[in-house]
XYZ file of C-alpha atoms in Angstrom:
400
model
C 19.270 26.906 22.206
C 20.541 24.387 19.732
C 24.135 25.412 19.091
C 23.980 23.708 15.724
C 21.426 26.330 14.655
C 23.548 29.341 15.529
C 24.436 30.009 11.927
C 20.747 30.515 11.100
C 20.592 33.347 13.658
C 17.143 32.139 14.662
C 15.064 34.477 16.802
C 13.608 31.471 18.619
C 16.674 29.934 20.195
C 15.233 29.105 23.605
C 12.524 26.514 24.152
C 11.158 25.824 27.625
C 12.057 22.377 28.795
C 9.675 20.175 30.744
C 11.737 21.161 33.783
C 14.504 23.750 33.569
C 15.641 23.906 37.182
C 18.619 22.297 38.855
C 16.038 20.573 41.046
C 15.390 18.195 38.120
C 17.223 14.982 38.982
C 17.201 12.015 36.594
C 19.255 8.870 37.178
C 20.469 10.292 40.484
C 20.909 7.931 43.420
C 18.619 8.442 46.389
C 21.120 6.776 48.733
C 21.814 9.177 51.581
C 24.043 6.816 53.584
C 26.811 9.031 55.036
C 30.212 8.950 53.380
C 33.117 10.753 55.027
C 35.619 12.401 52.690
C 38.680 14.434 53.617
C 39.168 17.789 51.906
C 41.959 17.975 49.352
C 43.824 20.622 51.358
C 43.707 21.817 54.980
C 41.933 25.059 55.823
C 44.159 28.004 56.697
C 42.661 30.139 59.446
C 42.988 33.656 60.793
C 42.072 34.249 64.443
C 39.835 31.208 64.602
C 40.156 27.423 64.896
C 39.495 25.871 61.452
C 36.753 23.305 60.818
C 37.496 19.622 60.453
C 38.786 18.383 57.111
C 36.464 15.370 57.399
C 33.297 16.227 55.448
C 30.128 14.151 55.544
C 28.483 13.606 52.179
C 26.464 10.888 50.402
C 26.138 9.155 47.037
C 23.133 11.322 46.251
C 24.973 14.550 47.041
C 28.099 13.645 45.071
C 26.044 12.731 42.003
C 24.035 15.939 42.266
C 27.286 17.919 42.614
C 28.583 16.287 39.447
C 25.445 16.884 37.412
C 24.917 20.449 38.587
C 28.504 21.480 37.913
C 28.414 19.783 34.500
C 25.227 21.729 33.734
C 26.845 25.004 34.793
C 29.952 24.271 32.738
C 27.925 23.439 29.629
C 25.767 26.540 30.063
C 28.829 28.783 30.124
C 30.332 27.088 27.067
C 27.030 27.635 25.246
C 26.994 31.286 26.357
C 30.478 31.653 24.844
C 29.190 30.362 21.488
C 26.080 32.561 21.589
C 28.172 35.616 22.360
C 30.528 34.941 19.466
C 27.476 34.552 17.225
C 26.338 38.015 18.442
C 23.164 36.578 19.942
C 24.296 37.756 23.371
C 25.330 41.406 23.456
C 27.039 43.682 25.948
C 29.216 42.434 28.772
C 29.439 38.721 29.548
C 31.565 37.224 32.343
C 31.774 33.425 32.473
C 32.194 31.227 35.557
C 33.599 27.968 34.183
C 36.259 26.657 36.542
C 34.666 28.227 39.611
C 31.571 25.981 39.808
C 32.590 24.359 43.110
C 32.051 27.641 44.954
C 28.422 27.959 43.842
C 27.629 24.278 44.413
C 29.432 23.851 47.739
C 27.912 27.018 49.171
C 24.375 25.939 48.257
C 24.911 22.567 49.957
C 25.638 24.315 53.256
C 22.816 26.865 53.386
C 19.092 27.291 52.709
C 17.083 29.580 50.449
C 16.353 31.728 53.537
C 20.037 32.672 53.524
C 20.731 35.494 51.087
C 23.391 35.659 48.376
C 24.586 38.748 46.553
C 27.452 38.727 44.077
C 29.251 40.548 41.296
C 28.639 40.410 37.544
C 29.927 36.793 37.256
C 26.515 35.545 38.339
C 25.062 32.989 35.895
C 25.979 29.870 37.874
C 25.049 31.382 41.228
C 21.580 31.936 39.759
C 21.363 28.282 38.715
C 22.541 27.201 42.160
C 19.732 29.195 43.756
C 17.206 27.148 41.773
C 17.050 29.246 38.624
C 16.468 27.525 35.278
C 18.384 27.366 32.023
C 15.413 28.838 30.186
C 15.363 31.977 32.351
C 19.170 32.225 32.217
C 19.503 32.087 28.420
C 16.441 34.301 27.998
C 18.073 36.946 30.170
C 21.397 36.662 28.388
C 19.628 37.217 25.060
C 17.389 40.050 26.252
C 14.107 38.123 26.159
C 10.980 38.856 28.194
C 11.075 35.479 29.935
C 14.488 36.174 31.439
C 14.990 36.252 35.197
C 15.146 40.073 35.017
C 12.684 40.297 32.098
C 15.539 40.636 29.638
C 16.586 44.042 30.971
C 19.446 43.059 33.251
C 21.507 40.980 30.896
C 24.514 38.940 31.916
C 25.521 41.095 34.878
C 22.135 41.460 36.570
C 20.561 38.075 37.213
C 18.052 38.118 40.058
C 15.822 35.671 41.933
C 14.171 37.256 44.945
C 12.056 34.206 45.851
C 15.323 32.337 46.506
C 17.004 35.283 48.279
C 19.361 35.937 45.361
C 19.872 39.680 45.021
C 22.085 39.880 41.949
C 24.352 40.397 39.887
C 26.056 43.849 40.252
C 28.148 45.579 37.617
C 30.024 48.065 39.810
C 33.166 46.503 41.268
C 32.711 45.932 45.010
C 29.305 47.666 45.167
C 27.611 44.485 46.373
C 29.622 44.492 49.661
C 27.716 47.283 51.449
C 24.450 46.018 49.926
C 25.167 42.575 51.329
C 25.772 44.006 54.760
C 22.449 45.829 54.389
C 20.752 42.492 53.712
C 22.419 41.058 56.826
C 21.191 44.049 58.826
C 17.631 43.355 57.636
C 17.971 39.704 58.652
C 19.135 40.657 62.128
C 16.482 43.360 62.512
C 13.762 40.907 61.467
C 15.206 38.139 63.685
C 15.280 35.750 60.727
C 18.080 33.463 61.943
C 19.569 33.618 58.456
C 22.894 34.746 57.004
C 23.953 36.784 53.967
C 26.838 35.563 51.807
C 28.414 38.473 49.930
C 30.669 37.360 47.086
C 33.371 39.494 45.480
C 36.575 38.876 43.562
C 40.205 39.523 44.364
C 40.009 42.506 42.025
C 37.399 44.085 44.314
C 39.295 43.220 47.495
C 41.143 46.556 47.483
C 37.962 48.626 47.227
C 37.458 51.125 50.037
C 33.759 50.390 50.324
C 34.564 46.762 51.185
C 36.448 47.831 54.305
C 33.743 50.303 55.276
C 31.126 47.562 54.991
C 33.329 45.139 56.909
C 33.748 47.645 59.731
C 30.046 48.409 60.132
C 29.128 44.710 59.922
C 31.561 43.894 62.736
C 30.476 46.938 64.757
C 26.803 45.942 64.551
C 27.382 42.175 64.867
C 25.672 41.423 61.560
C 25.161 37.824 60.319
C 27.380 38.463 57.296
C 29.856 36.182 55.545
C 32.103 37.918 53.035
C 33.375 35.511 50.384
C 36.369 36.481 48.264
C 36.379 34.366 45.102
C 40.087 34.647 44.455
C 40.648 33.498 40.874
C 44.052 35.225 40.991
C 43.429 37.785 38.251
C 41.489 41.016 38.663
C 40.648 41.512 34.988
C 44.130 41.036 33.504
C 46.127 41.959 36.600
C 47.681 39.201 38.707
C 47.015 39.448 42.442
C 50.696 39.974 43.274
C 50.712 43.113 41.119
C 47.661 44.681 42.736
C 47.780 43.585 46.383
C 50.669 44.046 48.809
C 49.015 41.379 50.970
C 47.121 38.839 48.835
C 46.092 36.882 51.964
C 42.535 38.112 51.551
C 41.139 35.974 54.379
C 43.254 38.070 56.790
C 42.116 41.412 55.407
C 39.400 41.759 58.060
C 42.057 42.289 60.744
C 39.703 41.916 63.738
C 37.349 39.605 61.775
C 38.126 35.866 61.660
C 38.847 34.320 58.297
C 39.440 31.049 56.474
C 41.290 30.230 53.289
C 39.508 27.440 51.397
C 40.328 25.316 48.361
C 37.638 26.809 46.134
C 38.077 24.037 43.559
C 36.912 21.428 46.096
C 33.095 21.477 46.423
C 33.183 19.561 49.706
C 35.729 21.963 51.229
C 33.502 24.886 50.205
C 30.491 23.154 51.754
C 32.337 22.572 55.031
C 33.645 26.150 55.186
C 30.256 27.726 54.416
C 28.499 25.548 56.992
C 31.128 26.528 59.553
C 30.861 30.218 58.657
C 27.056 30.236 58.835
C 27.054 28.612 62.261
C 29.650 31.106 63.423
C 27.724 34.080 62.067
C 24.575 32.997 63.929
C 26.242 31.790 67.127
C 25.681 33.986 70.151
C 29.149 34.006 71.573
C 32.753 33.227 70.743
C 33.960 30.403 68.540
C 37.313 28.695 68.311
C 40.270 29.482 70.532
C 40.083 33.285 70.475
C 37.473 33.469 73.220
C 37.767 37.057 74.358
C 38.784 38.691 71.098
C 35.712 37.546 69.199
C 32.921 37.390 71.729
C 31.029 39.968 69.692
C 32.260 39.445 66.138
C 29.673 37.456 64.215
C 30.846 37.898 60.626
C 33.608 36.040 58.860
C 35.707 36.238 55.698
C 36.116 33.207 53.456
C 38.758 33.277 50.735
C 37.976 30.740 48.020
C 41.154 29.835 46.140
C 39.666 29.223 42.699
C 40.393 29.761 38.997
C 38.504 30.863 35.896
C 39.214 29.177 32.584
C 37.832 31.973 30.396
C 39.186 35.496 30.361
C 37.778 38.187 32.621
C 34.972 38.763 30.136
C 34.241 37.752 26.566
C 36.329 40.684 25.326
C 39.397 39.208 27.074
C 41.077 36.188 25.453
C 42.571 35.375 28.854
C 45.952 34.370 27.462
C 47.931 37.620 27.294
C 48.693 37.801 31.034
C 48.942 34.057 31.728
C 50.148 31.087 29.714
C 47.998 28.398 28.160
C 50.143 25.891 30.057
C 49.038 27.497 33.317
C 45.373 27.146 32.382
C 45.698 23.533 31.203
C 47.740 22.714 34.319
C 44.924 23.843 36.586
C 42.409 21.869 34.501
C 44.456 18.696 34.822
C 45.132 18.916 38.556
C 42.355 20.950 40.196
C 39.266 20.842 37.966
C 36.242 20.739 40.332
C 34.149 18.434 38.120
C 36.959 15.913 37.631
C 37.584 15.859 41.377
C 33.984 14.861 42.061
C 34.102 12.389 39.148
C 37.082 10.636 40.769
C 35.331 10.496 44.154
C 32.219 8.960 42.597
C 34.233 6.284 40.794
C 36.459 5.612 43.826
C 33.409 5.000 46.032
C 31.794 2.814 43.339
C 28.768 5.103 43.117
C 28.720 5.209 39.299
C 30.906 4.094 36.436
C 32.792 6.321 34.023
C 30.280 5.429 31.300
C 27.306 6.353 33.497
C 28.887 9.727 34.231
C 29.526 10.307 30.525
C 25.879 9.474 29.832
C 24.890 12.024 32.449
C 27.044 14.643 30.699
C 25.322 13.803 27.402
C 21.937 14.412 29.031
C 23.218 17.752 30.290
C 24.310 18.730 26.773
C 20.858 17.913 25.412
C 19.243 19.956 28.182
C 21.403 22.987 27.443
C 21.097 22.610 23.671
C 17.301 22.901 23.704
C 15.340 26.101 23.863
C 12.984 29.416 22.862
C 11.585 32.696 24.048
C 9.845 35.707 22.463
C 11.616 38.959 21.739
C 10.180 41.821 23.864
C 7.496 44.101 22.462
C 8.856 47.549 21.463
C 6.648 49.087 24.138
C 8.788 47.348 26.759
C 11.360 50.070 26.108
C 9.302 52.289 28.390
C 8.266 49.852 31.125
C 9.993 49.856 34.523
C 11.108 53.433 33.922
C 8.120 55.544 34.954
C 5.465 55.088 37.629
C 2.745 52.718 36.453
C 0.127 54.634 34.467
C 2.708 57.018 33.035
C 5.665 56.140 30.806
C 4.558 55.352 27.252
C 1.406 57.414 27.775
C 3.558 60.443 28.529
C 4.801 60.230 24.956
C 1.226 60.438 23.684
C 1.098 56.819 22.562
C -0.485 53.673 23.850
C 1.065 50.293 23.116
C -0.677 49.903 19.756
C 0.269 53.378 18.565
C 3.814 52.948 19.817
C 4.297 49.735 17.848
C 3.052 51.496 14.718
C 5.661 54.268 15.111
C 8.650 52.009 15.710
C 10.457 50.031 13.003
């Protein structure tokens, strides 16, 4: 996906790399000696004792955090350019600024644990082990996309890693996530479902209905509010009488987390998973929560782009606000400083790693779907195109 070739409007922008997954690790330390780091801010809790601020990590983990978040950031910047070049069509919601949530959550769970999210799903897909090739192919409507080019930006999917999308209807993933948690409990899987939604979806009625049934049935569900402070172009204080989203569960315990701190997210998600699976109470509220297994996590985060590519993101907030967050709370810079402070890598080595990431994102190629694909996944197999009196060859001959 060489950005330098955008002006040529090439139909072969994506080329498979030798390895396109986040699992590819070059020049990454294998040192797993424990390092203890304190979270940038304390956790704020609701009806539960918060986890410790002391988080155990390692050189290997910090370097992988840095590389993976840099890869996510570069992918979203490239998606911005492709969209402006009209090579990505339709809706497109970017995640740059919020990478710590995806990375920290993955560090605390396994691929047996399920994740379901909203339409801002590109980086969550990468975190689940998806590749750049499949991501860009999907964004550009190509057959090699993670949803065969038919889902687009809002409907990424990776079932083999328990990633169930990518949903375009605001808040619709909440009851679906509780359904996944029900299946896990019914099947005795000892796994948890993390259901992600934004502050804009936090006032949806279906969220509270799902929350109620999950608590009533003791489901292993963790509801994660990615609070980036703007639901589309509306600030949280204009849309929510109580913007303390981690308390919205009332009878369900909650935590407020610095969502720009990958290690804080990791600690909170580990804590929440253990709580969701634990048979009995947790924290100081012994009697109140003997049978409540789920939990709400509010990730205090921030998006640098607008709500979607149609939103410049600067009409309802100032550019100074955006640059201020970048300077003080940027999740990649925070990890960069930790790596340098612990003498794990030099500034130059980290810059070289970022250059490698740019090359990885700037490579790439995938075929445009056959016209006959217009009719696949619509009818029962054996029907579809045939019902129009045309096989694939005839159909291609009739279409421009």
